[in-house]
Protein backbone atom coordinates (compact mmCIF):
# COMPACT_ATOMS: atom_id res chain seq x y z
CA UNK A 1 0.00 0.00 0.00
CA UNK A 2 1.25 3.47 -0.86
CA UNK A 3 1.21 6.19 1.77
CA UNK A 4 -0.98 9.21 1.03
CA UNK A 5 -0.68 12.73 2.43
CA UNK A 6 -3.16 15.54 1.83
CA UNK A 7 -1.86 19.10 2.26
CA UNK A 8 -4.28 21.99 1.93
CA UNK A 9 -4.53 25.74 2.31
CA UNK A 10 -7.93 27.19 3.11
CA UNK A 11 -8.72 30.81 3.94
CA UNK A 12 -12.48 30.69 4.40
CA UNK A 13 -13.02 26.99 5.03
CA UNK A 14 -14.29 25.81 1.64
CA UNK A 15 -11.15 23.91 0.60
CA UNK A 16 -11.00 22.53 4.14
CA UNK A 17 -14.44 21.04 3.62
CA UNK A 18 -13.24 19.23 0.46
CA UNK A 19 -10.04 18.16 2.27
CA UNK A 20 -12.15 16.58 5.02
CA UNK A 21 -14.28 14.72 2.48
CA UNK A 22 -11.15 13.42 0.72
CA UNK A 23 -9.62 12.40 4.05
CA UNK A 24 -12.82 10.56 4.96
CA UNK A 25 -12.69 8.55 1.71
CA UNK A 26 -8.96 7.83 1.61
CA UNK A 27 -8.29 7.70 5.32
CA UNK A 28 -5.08 9.61 4.61
CA UNK A 29 -2.93 11.85 6.78
CA UNK A 30 -4.09 15.46 6.32
CA UNK A 31 -2.27 18.65 7.28
CA UNK A 32 -2.54 22.36 6.61
CA UNK A 33 0.10 23.89 4.37
CA UNK A 34 1.38 26.05 7.25
CA UNK A 35 2.41 22.85 9.08
CA UNK A 36 4.04 21.20 6.04
CA UNK A 37 7.80 20.65 6.19
CA UNK A 38 9.25 19.60 2.90
CA UNK A 39 11.59 16.94 4.35
CA UNK A 40 8.63 15.33 6.17
CA UNK A 41 6.02 15.43 3.46
CA UNK A 42 8.26 13.99 0.75
CA UNK A 43 8.37 10.75 2.80
CA UNK A 44 4.85 9.98 1.51
CA UNK A 45 4.39 8.19 -1.82
CA UNK A 46 1.38 10.23 -2.92
CA UNK A 47 0.96 13.90 -2.05
CA UNK A 48 -2.35 15.62 -2.76
CA UNK A 49 -2.27 19.41 -2.59
CA UNK A 50 -5.41 21.58 -2.56
CA UNK A 51 -6.17 25.29 -2.35
CA UNK A 52 -8.85 27.81 -3.31
CA UNK A 53 -8.65 29.90 -6.49
CA UNK A 54 -7.54 33.45 -5.77
CA UNK A 55 -7.52 35.72 -8.81
CA UNK A 56 -6.79 32.72 -11.06
CA UNK A 57 -3.99 31.41 -8.82
CA UNK A 58 -4.31 28.42 -6.53
CA UNK A 59 -3.79 29.57 -2.97
CA UNK A 60 -0.47 28.07 -1.80
CA UNK A 61 0.67 26.78 -5.20
CA UNK A 62 3.93 28.68 -4.75
CA UNK A 63 5.03 26.09 -2.20
CA UNK A 64 4.57 23.33 -4.77
CA UNK A 65 6.27 25.28 -7.56
CA UNK A 66 9.22 26.22 -5.36
CA UNK A 67 9.80 22.62 -4.32
CA UNK A 68 9.09 20.79 -7.57
CA UNK A 69 12.53 19.21 -7.70
CA UNK A 70 12.05 17.83 -4.17
CA UNK A 71 8.83 16.08 -5.28
CA UNK A 72 10.53 14.17 -8.11
CA UNK A 73 10.03 10.81 -6.35
CA UNK A 74 6.45 11.45 -5.23
CA UNK A 75 3.15 11.19 -7.07
CA UNK A 76 1.87 14.74 -6.90
CA UNK A 77 -1.82 15.53 -7.40
CA UNK A 78 -3.31 19.02 -7.27
CA UNK A 79 -6.88 20.14 -6.73
CA UNK A 80 -8.43 23.59 -6.62
CA UNK A 81 -11.75 24.88 -5.34
CA UNK A 82 -13.41 28.00 -6.69
CA UNK A 83 -16.59 29.94 -7.29
CA UNK A 84 -16.42 29.21 -11.02
CA UNK A 85 -18.79 26.40 -12.00
CA UNK A 86 -16.98 23.23 -13.06
CA UNK A 87 -19.07 23.34 -16.25
CA UNK A 88 -17.11 26.43 -17.36
CA UNK A 89 -14.64 24.09 -19.04
CA UNK A 90 -12.59 26.79 -20.79
CA UNK A 91 -12.15 28.74 -17.56
CA UNK A 92 -11.14 25.62 -15.63
CA UNK A 93 -8.65 24.73 -18.39
CA UNK A 94 -7.13 28.21 -17.92
CA UNK A 95 -6.81 27.58 -14.15
CA UNK A 96 -4.89 24.41 -14.95
CA UNK A 97 -2.62 26.06 -17.51
CA UNK A 98 -1.86 28.99 -15.20
CA UNK A 99 -1.06 26.86 -12.17
CA UNK A 100 0.26 23.45 -13.17
CA UNK A 101 3.93 23.70 -14.07
CA UNK A 102 4.58 22.90 -17.74
CA UNK A 103 6.41 19.69 -18.54
CA UNK A 104 5.31 18.00 -15.30
CA UNK A 105 2.36 15.72 -15.84
CA UNK A 106 0.65 16.54 -12.55
CA UNK A 107 -3.01 15.48 -12.45
CA UNK A 108 -5.32 18.44 -11.76
CA UNK A 109 -8.86 18.30 -10.35
CA UNK A 110 -11.23 21.25 -9.97
CA UNK A 111 -14.18 21.38 -7.56
CA UNK A 112 -16.76 24.14 -7.44
CA UNK A 113 -17.29 25.63 -3.98
CA UNK A 114 -18.76 29.11 -3.54
CA UNK A 115 -18.13 32.25 -1.49
CA UNK A 116 -17.96 32.34 2.29
CA UNK A 117 -17.98 35.98 3.41
CA UNK A 118 -18.59 35.01 7.05
CA UNK A 119 -15.15 33.40 7.47
CA UNK A 120 -13.26 35.40 4.83
CA UNK A 121 -10.16 37.43 5.71
CA UNK A 122 -10.81 41.19 5.89
CA UNK A 123 -8.41 41.86 3.02
CA UNK A 124 -10.29 39.38 0.81
CA UNK A 125 -13.63 40.94 1.76
CA UNK A 126 -12.30 44.35 0.73
CA UNK A 127 -11.00 42.99 -2.59
CA UNK A 128 -14.29 41.27 -3.38
CA UNK A 129 -16.35 44.35 -2.41
CA UNK A 130 -14.22 46.57 -4.67
CA UNK A 131 -14.50 44.07 -7.53
CA UNK A 132 -18.25 43.84 -7.05
CA UNK A 133 -18.56 47.64 -6.92
CA UNK A 134 -16.63 48.06 -10.18
CA UNK A 135 -18.76 45.43 -11.91
CA UNK A 136 -21.96 47.02 -10.61
CA UNK A 137 -20.96 50.43 -12.00
CA UNK A 138 -20.03 49.04 -15.40
CA UNK A 139 -22.63 49.72 -18.05
CA UNK A 140 -23.31 47.14 -20.81
CA UNK A 141 -21.91 44.21 -18.86
CA UNK A 142 -21.30 41.12 -20.97
CA UNK A 143 -22.67 37.77 -19.81
CA UNK A 144 -19.41 36.77 -18.09
CA UNK A 145 -19.28 40.06 -16.13
CA UNK A 146 -22.97 39.76 -15.22
CA UNK A 147 -22.46 36.14 -14.10
CA UNK A 148 -19.35 37.01 -12.09
CA UNK A 149 -21.14 39.89 -10.36
CA UNK A 150 -24.01 37.63 -9.34
CA UNK A 151 -21.59 34.87 -8.27
CA UNK A 152 -19.65 37.10 -5.88
CA UNK A 153 -22.49 39.20 -4.45
CA UNK A 154 -23.43 36.90 -1.56
CA UNK A 155 -22.25 33.89 0.36
CA UNK A 156 -23.27 30.53 -1.08
CA UNK A 157 -21.87 27.02 -1.05
CA UNK A 158 -22.22 24.69 -4.03
CA UNK A 159 -19.66 22.23 -2.65
CA UNK A 160 -20.65 18.66 -3.31
CA UNK A 161 -18.98 15.53 -1.98
CA UNK A 162 -19.84 13.61 -5.16
CA UNK A 163 -17.44 15.62 -7.33
CA UNK A 164 -14.35 14.30 -5.49
CA UNK A 165 -15.01 10.81 -6.88
CA UNK A 166 -12.60 11.06 -9.87
CA UNK A 167 -9.77 12.15 -7.55
CA UNK A 168 -10.53 9.33 -5.11
CA UNK A 169 -10.62 6.83 -7.97
CA UNK A 170 -7.31 8.14 -9.33
CA UNK A 171 -5.56 7.84 -5.95
CA UNK A 172 -6.97 4.36 -5.31
CA UNK A 173 -5.66 3.19 -8.69
CA UNK A 174 -2.21 4.58 -7.87
CA UNK A 175 -2.21 2.92 -4.46
CA UNK A 176 -2.99 -0.57 -5.78
C1 LIG B 1 -9.96 37.41 -3.17
C2 LIG B 1 -10.66 36.23 -3.81
C3 LIG B 1 -10.38 35.90 -5.12
C4 LIG B 1 -11.04 34.82 -5.72
N1 LIG B 1 -10.73 34.50 -7.02
C5 LIG B 1 -11.38 33.47 -7.62
C6 LIG B 1 -11.07 33.10 -8.96
O1 LIG B 1 -10.19 33.68 -9.62
N2 LIG B 1 -11.76 32.08 -9.51
C7 LIG B 1 -12.73 31.39 -8.82
O2 LIG B 1 -13.33 30.48 -9.38
N3 LIG B 1 -13.03 31.70 -7.53
C8 LIG B 1 -12.38 32.71 -6.92
N4 LIG B 1 -12.65 33.02 -5.60
C9 LIG B 1 -13.54 32.14 -4.83
C10 LIG B 1 -12.69 31.15 -4.02
O3 LIG B 1 -11.81 30.46 -4.86
C11 LIG B 1 -13.56 30.11 -3.33
O4 LIG B 1 -14.40 30.73 -2.41
C12 LIG B 1 -12.66 29.07 -2.66
O5 LIG B 1 -13.35 27.87 -2.48
C13 LIG B 1 -12.11 29.57 -1.35
O6 LIG B 1 -11.42 28.52 -0.73
P1 LIG B 1 -10.95 28.63 0.79
O7 LIG B 1 -12.12 29.04 1.59
O8 LIG B 1 -10.54 27.26 1.11
O9 LIG B 1 -9.79 29.58 0.79
C14 LIG B 1 -12.00 34.07 -4.99
C15 LIG B 1 -12.28 34.42 -3.66
C16 LIG B 1 -11.61 35.48 -3.07
C17 LIG B 1 -11.93 35.82 -1.65
GROMACS .gro file of C-alpha atoms and ligand atoms in nm:
model
  207
    1UNK     CA    1   0.000   0.000   0.000
    2UNK     CA    2   0.125   0.347  -0.086
    3UNK     CA    3   0.121   0.619   0.177
    4UNK     CA    4  -0.098   0.921   0.103
    5UNK     CA    5  -0.068   1.273   0.243
    6UNK     CA    6  -0.316   1.554   0.183
    7UNK     CA    7  -0.186   1.910   0.226
    8UNK     CA    8  -0.428   2.199   0.193
    9UNK     CA    9  -0.453   2.574   0.231
   10UNK     CA   10  -0.793   2.719   0.311
   11UNK     CA   11  -0.872   3.081   0.394
   12UNK     CA   12  -1.248   3.069   0.440
   13UNK     CA   13  -1.302   2.699   0.503
   14UNK     CA   14  -1.429   2.581   0.164
   15UNK     CA   15  -1.115   2.391   0.060
   16UNK     CA   16  -1.100   2.253   0.414
   17UNK     CA   17  -1.444   2.104   0.362
   18UNK     CA   18  -1.324   1.923   0.046
   19UNK     CA   19  -1.004   1.816   0.227
   20UNK     CA   20  -1.215   1.658   0.502
   21UNK     CA   21  -1.428   1.472   0.248
   22UNK     CA   22  -1.115   1.342   0.072
   23UNK     CA   23  -0.962   1.240   0.405
   24UNK     CA   24  -1.282   1.056   0.496
   25UNK     CA   25  -1.269   0.855   0.171
   26UNK     CA   26  -0.896   0.783   0.161
   27UNK     CA   27  -0.829   0.770   0.532
   28UNK     CA   28  -0.508   0.961   0.461
   29UNK     CA   29  -0.293   1.185   0.678
   30UNK     CA   30  -0.409   1.546   0.632
   31UNK     CA   31  -0.227   1.865   0.728
   32UNK     CA   32  -0.254   2.236   0.661
   33UNK     CA   33   0.010   2.389   0.437
   34UNK     CA   34   0.138   2.605   0.725
   35UNK     CA   35   0.241   2.285   0.908
   36UNK     CA   36   0.404   2.120   0.604
   37UNK     CA   37   0.780   2.065   0.619
   38UNK     CA   38   0.925   1.960   0.290
   39UNK     CA   39   1.159   1.694   0.435
   40UNK     CA   40   0.863   1.533   0.617
   41UNK     CA   41   0.602   1.543   0.346
   42UNK     CA   42   0.826   1.399   0.075
   43UNK     CA   43   0.837   1.075   0.280
   44UNK     CA   44   0.485   0.998   0.151
   45UNK     CA   45   0.439   0.819  -0.182
   46UNK     CA   46   0.138   1.023  -0.292
   47UNK     CA   47   0.096   1.390  -0.205
   48UNK     CA   48  -0.235   1.562  -0.276
   49UNK     CA   49  -0.227   1.941  -0.259
   50UNK     CA   50  -0.541   2.158  -0.256
   51UNK     CA   51  -0.617   2.529  -0.235
   52UNK     CA   52  -0.885   2.781  -0.331
   53UNK     CA   53  -0.865   2.990  -0.649
   54UNK     CA   54  -0.754   3.345  -0.577
   55UNK     CA   55  -0.752   3.572  -0.881
   56UNK     CA   56  -0.679   3.272  -1.106
   57UNK     CA   57  -0.399   3.141  -0.882
   58UNK     CA   58  -0.431   2.842  -0.653
   59UNK     CA   59  -0.379   2.957  -0.297
   60UNK     CA   60  -0.047   2.807  -0.180
   61UNK     CA   61   0.067   2.678  -0.520
   62UNK     CA   62   0.393   2.868  -0.475
   63UNK     CA   63   0.503   2.609  -0.220
   64UNK     CA   64   0.457   2.333  -0.477
   65UNK     CA   65   0.627   2.528  -0.756
   66UNK     CA   66   0.922   2.622  -0.536
   67UNK     CA   67   0.980   2.262  -0.432
   68UNK     CA   68   0.909   2.079  -0.757
   69UNK     CA   69   1.253   1.921  -0.770
   70UNK     CA   70   1.205   1.783  -0.417
   71UNK     CA   71   0.883   1.608  -0.528
   72UNK     CA   72   1.053   1.417  -0.811
   73UNK     CA   73   1.003   1.081  -0.635
   74UNK     CA   74   0.645   1.145  -0.523
   75UNK     CA   75   0.315   1.119  -0.707
   76UNK     CA   76   0.187   1.474  -0.690
   77UNK     CA   77  -0.182   1.553  -0.740
   78UNK     CA   78  -0.331   1.902  -0.727
   79UNK     CA   79  -0.688   2.014  -0.673
   80UNK     CA   80  -0.843   2.359  -0.662
   81UNK     CA   81  -1.175   2.488  -0.534
   82UNK     CA   82  -1.341   2.800  -0.669
   83UNK     CA   83  -1.659   2.994  -0.729
   84UNK     CA   84  -1.642   2.921  -1.102
   85UNK     CA   85  -1.879   2.640  -1.200
   86UNK     CA   86  -1.698   2.323  -1.306
   87UNK     CA   87  -1.907   2.334  -1.625
   88UNK     CA   88  -1.711   2.643  -1.736
   89UNK     CA   89  -1.464   2.409  -1.904
   90UNK     CA   90  -1.259   2.679  -2.079
   91UNK     CA   91  -1.215   2.874  -1.756
   92UNK     CA   92  -1.114   2.562  -1.563
   93UNK     CA   93  -0.865   2.473  -1.839
   94UNK     CA   94  -0.713   2.821  -1.792
   95UNK     CA   95  -0.681   2.758  -1.415
   96UNK     CA   96  -0.489   2.441  -1.495
   97UNK     CA   97  -0.262   2.606  -1.751
   98UNK     CA   98  -0.186   2.899  -1.520
   99UNK     CA   99  -0.106   2.686  -1.217
  100UNK     CA  100   0.026   2.345  -1.317
  101UNK     CA  101   0.393   2.370  -1.407
  102UNK     CA  102   0.458   2.290  -1.774
  103UNK     CA  103   0.641   1.969  -1.854
  104UNK     CA  104   0.531   1.800  -1.530
  105UNK     CA  105   0.236   1.572  -1.584
  106UNK     CA  106   0.065   1.654  -1.255
  107UNK     CA  107  -0.301   1.548  -1.245
  108UNK     CA  108  -0.532   1.844  -1.176
  109UNK     CA  109  -0.886   1.830  -1.035
  110UNK     CA  110  -1.123   2.125  -0.997
  111UNK     CA  111  -1.418   2.138  -0.756
  112UNK     CA  112  -1.676   2.414  -0.744
  113UNK     CA  113  -1.729   2.563  -0.398
  114UNK     CA  114  -1.876   2.911  -0.354
  115UNK     CA  115  -1.813   3.225  -0.149
  116UNK     CA  116  -1.796   3.234   0.229
  117UNK     CA  117  -1.798   3.598   0.341
  118UNK     CA  118  -1.859   3.501   0.705
  119UNK     CA  119  -1.515   3.340   0.747
  120UNK     CA  120  -1.326   3.540   0.483
  121UNK     CA  121  -1.016   3.743   0.571
  122UNK     CA  122  -1.081   4.119   0.589
  123UNK     CA  123  -0.841   4.186   0.302
  124UNK     CA  124  -1.029   3.938   0.081
  125UNK     CA  125  -1.363   4.094   0.176
  126UNK     CA  126  -1.230   4.435   0.073
  127UNK     CA  127  -1.100   4.299  -0.259
  128UNK     CA  128  -1.429   4.127  -0.338
  129UNK     CA  129  -1.635   4.435  -0.241
  130UNK     CA  130  -1.422   4.657  -0.467
  131UNK     CA  131  -1.450   4.407  -0.753
  132UNK     CA  132  -1.825   4.384  -0.705
  133UNK     CA  133  -1.856   4.764  -0.692
  134UNK     CA  134  -1.663   4.806  -1.018
  135UNK     CA  135  -1.876   4.543  -1.191
  136UNK     CA  136  -2.196   4.702  -1.061
  137UNK     CA  137  -2.096   5.043  -1.200
  138UNK     CA  138  -2.003   4.904  -1.540
  139UNK     CA  139  -2.263   4.972  -1.805
  140UNK     CA  140  -2.331   4.714  -2.081
  141UNK     CA  141  -2.191   4.421  -1.886
  142UNK     CA  142  -2.130   4.112  -2.097
  143UNK     CA  143  -2.267   3.777  -1.981
  144UNK     CA  144  -1.941   3.677  -1.809
  145UNK     CA  145  -1.928   4.006  -1.613
  146UNK     CA  146  -2.297   3.976  -1.522
  147UNK     CA  147  -2.246   3.614  -1.410
  148UNK     CA  148  -1.935   3.701  -1.209
  149UNK     CA  149  -2.114   3.989  -1.036
  150UNK     CA  150  -2.401   3.763  -0.934
  151UNK     CA  151  -2.159   3.487  -0.827
  152UNK     CA  152  -1.965   3.710  -0.588
  153UNK     CA  153  -2.249   3.920  -0.445
  154UNK     CA  154  -2.343   3.690  -0.156
  155UNK     CA  155  -2.225   3.389   0.036
  156UNK     CA  156  -2.327   3.053  -0.108
  157UNK     CA  157  -2.187   2.702  -0.105
  158UNK     CA  158  -2.222   2.469  -0.403
  159UNK     CA  159  -1.966   2.223  -0.265
  160UNK     CA  160  -2.065   1.866  -0.331
  161UNK     CA  161  -1.898   1.553  -0.198
  162UNK     CA  162  -1.984   1.361  -0.516
  163UNK     CA  163  -1.744   1.562  -0.733
  164UNK     CA  164  -1.435   1.430  -0.549
  165UNK     CA  165  -1.501   1.081  -0.688
  166UNK     CA  166  -1.260   1.106  -0.987
  167UNK     CA  167  -0.977   1.215  -0.755
  168UNK     CA  168  -1.053   0.933  -0.511
  169UNK     CA  169  -1.062   0.683  -0.797
  170UNK     CA  170  -0.731   0.814  -0.933
  171UNK     CA  171  -0.556   0.784  -0.595
  172UNK     CA  172  -0.697   0.436  -0.531
  173UNK     CA  173  -0.566   0.319  -0.869
  174UNK     CA  174  -0.221   0.458  -0.787
  175UNK     CA  175  -0.221   0.292  -0.446
  176UNK     CA  176  -0.299  -0.057  -0.578
  177LIG     C1  177  -0.996   3.741  -0.317
  177LIG     C2  178  -1.066   3.623  -0.381
  177LIG     C3  179  -1.038   3.590  -0.512
  177LIG     C4  180  -1.104   3.482  -0.572
  177LIG     N1  181  -1.073   3.450  -0.702
  177LIG     C5  182  -1.138   3.347  -0.762
  177LIG     C6  183  -1.107   3.310  -0.896
  177LIG     O1  184  -1.019   3.368  -0.962
  177LIG     N2  185  -1.176   3.208  -0.951
  177LIG     C7  186  -1.273   3.139  -0.882
  177LIG     O2  187  -1.333   3.048  -0.938
  177LIG     N3  188  -1.303   3.170  -0.753
  177LIG     C8  189  -1.238   3.271  -0.692
  177LIG     N4  190  -1.265   3.302  -0.560
  177LIG     C9  191  -1.354   3.214  -0.483
  177LIG    C10  192  -1.269   3.115  -0.402
  177LIG     O3  193  -1.181   3.046  -0.486
  177LIG    C11  194  -1.356   3.011  -0.333
  177LIG     O4  195  -1.440   3.073  -0.241
  177LIG    C12  196  -1.266   2.907  -0.266
  177LIG     O5  197  -1.335   2.787  -0.248
  177LIG    C13  198  -1.211   2.957  -0.135
  177LIG     O6  199  -1.142   2.852  -0.073
  177LIG     P1  200  -1.095   2.863   0.079
  177LIG     O7  201  -1.212   2.904   0.159
  177LIG     O8  202  -1.054   2.726   0.111
  177LIG     O9  203  -0.979   2.958   0.079
  177LIG    C14  204  -1.200   3.407  -0.499
  177LIG    C15  205  -1.228   3.442  -0.366
  177LIG    C16  206  -1.161   3.548  -0.307
  177LIG    C17  207  -1.193   3.582  -0.165
   0.00000   0.00000   0.00000
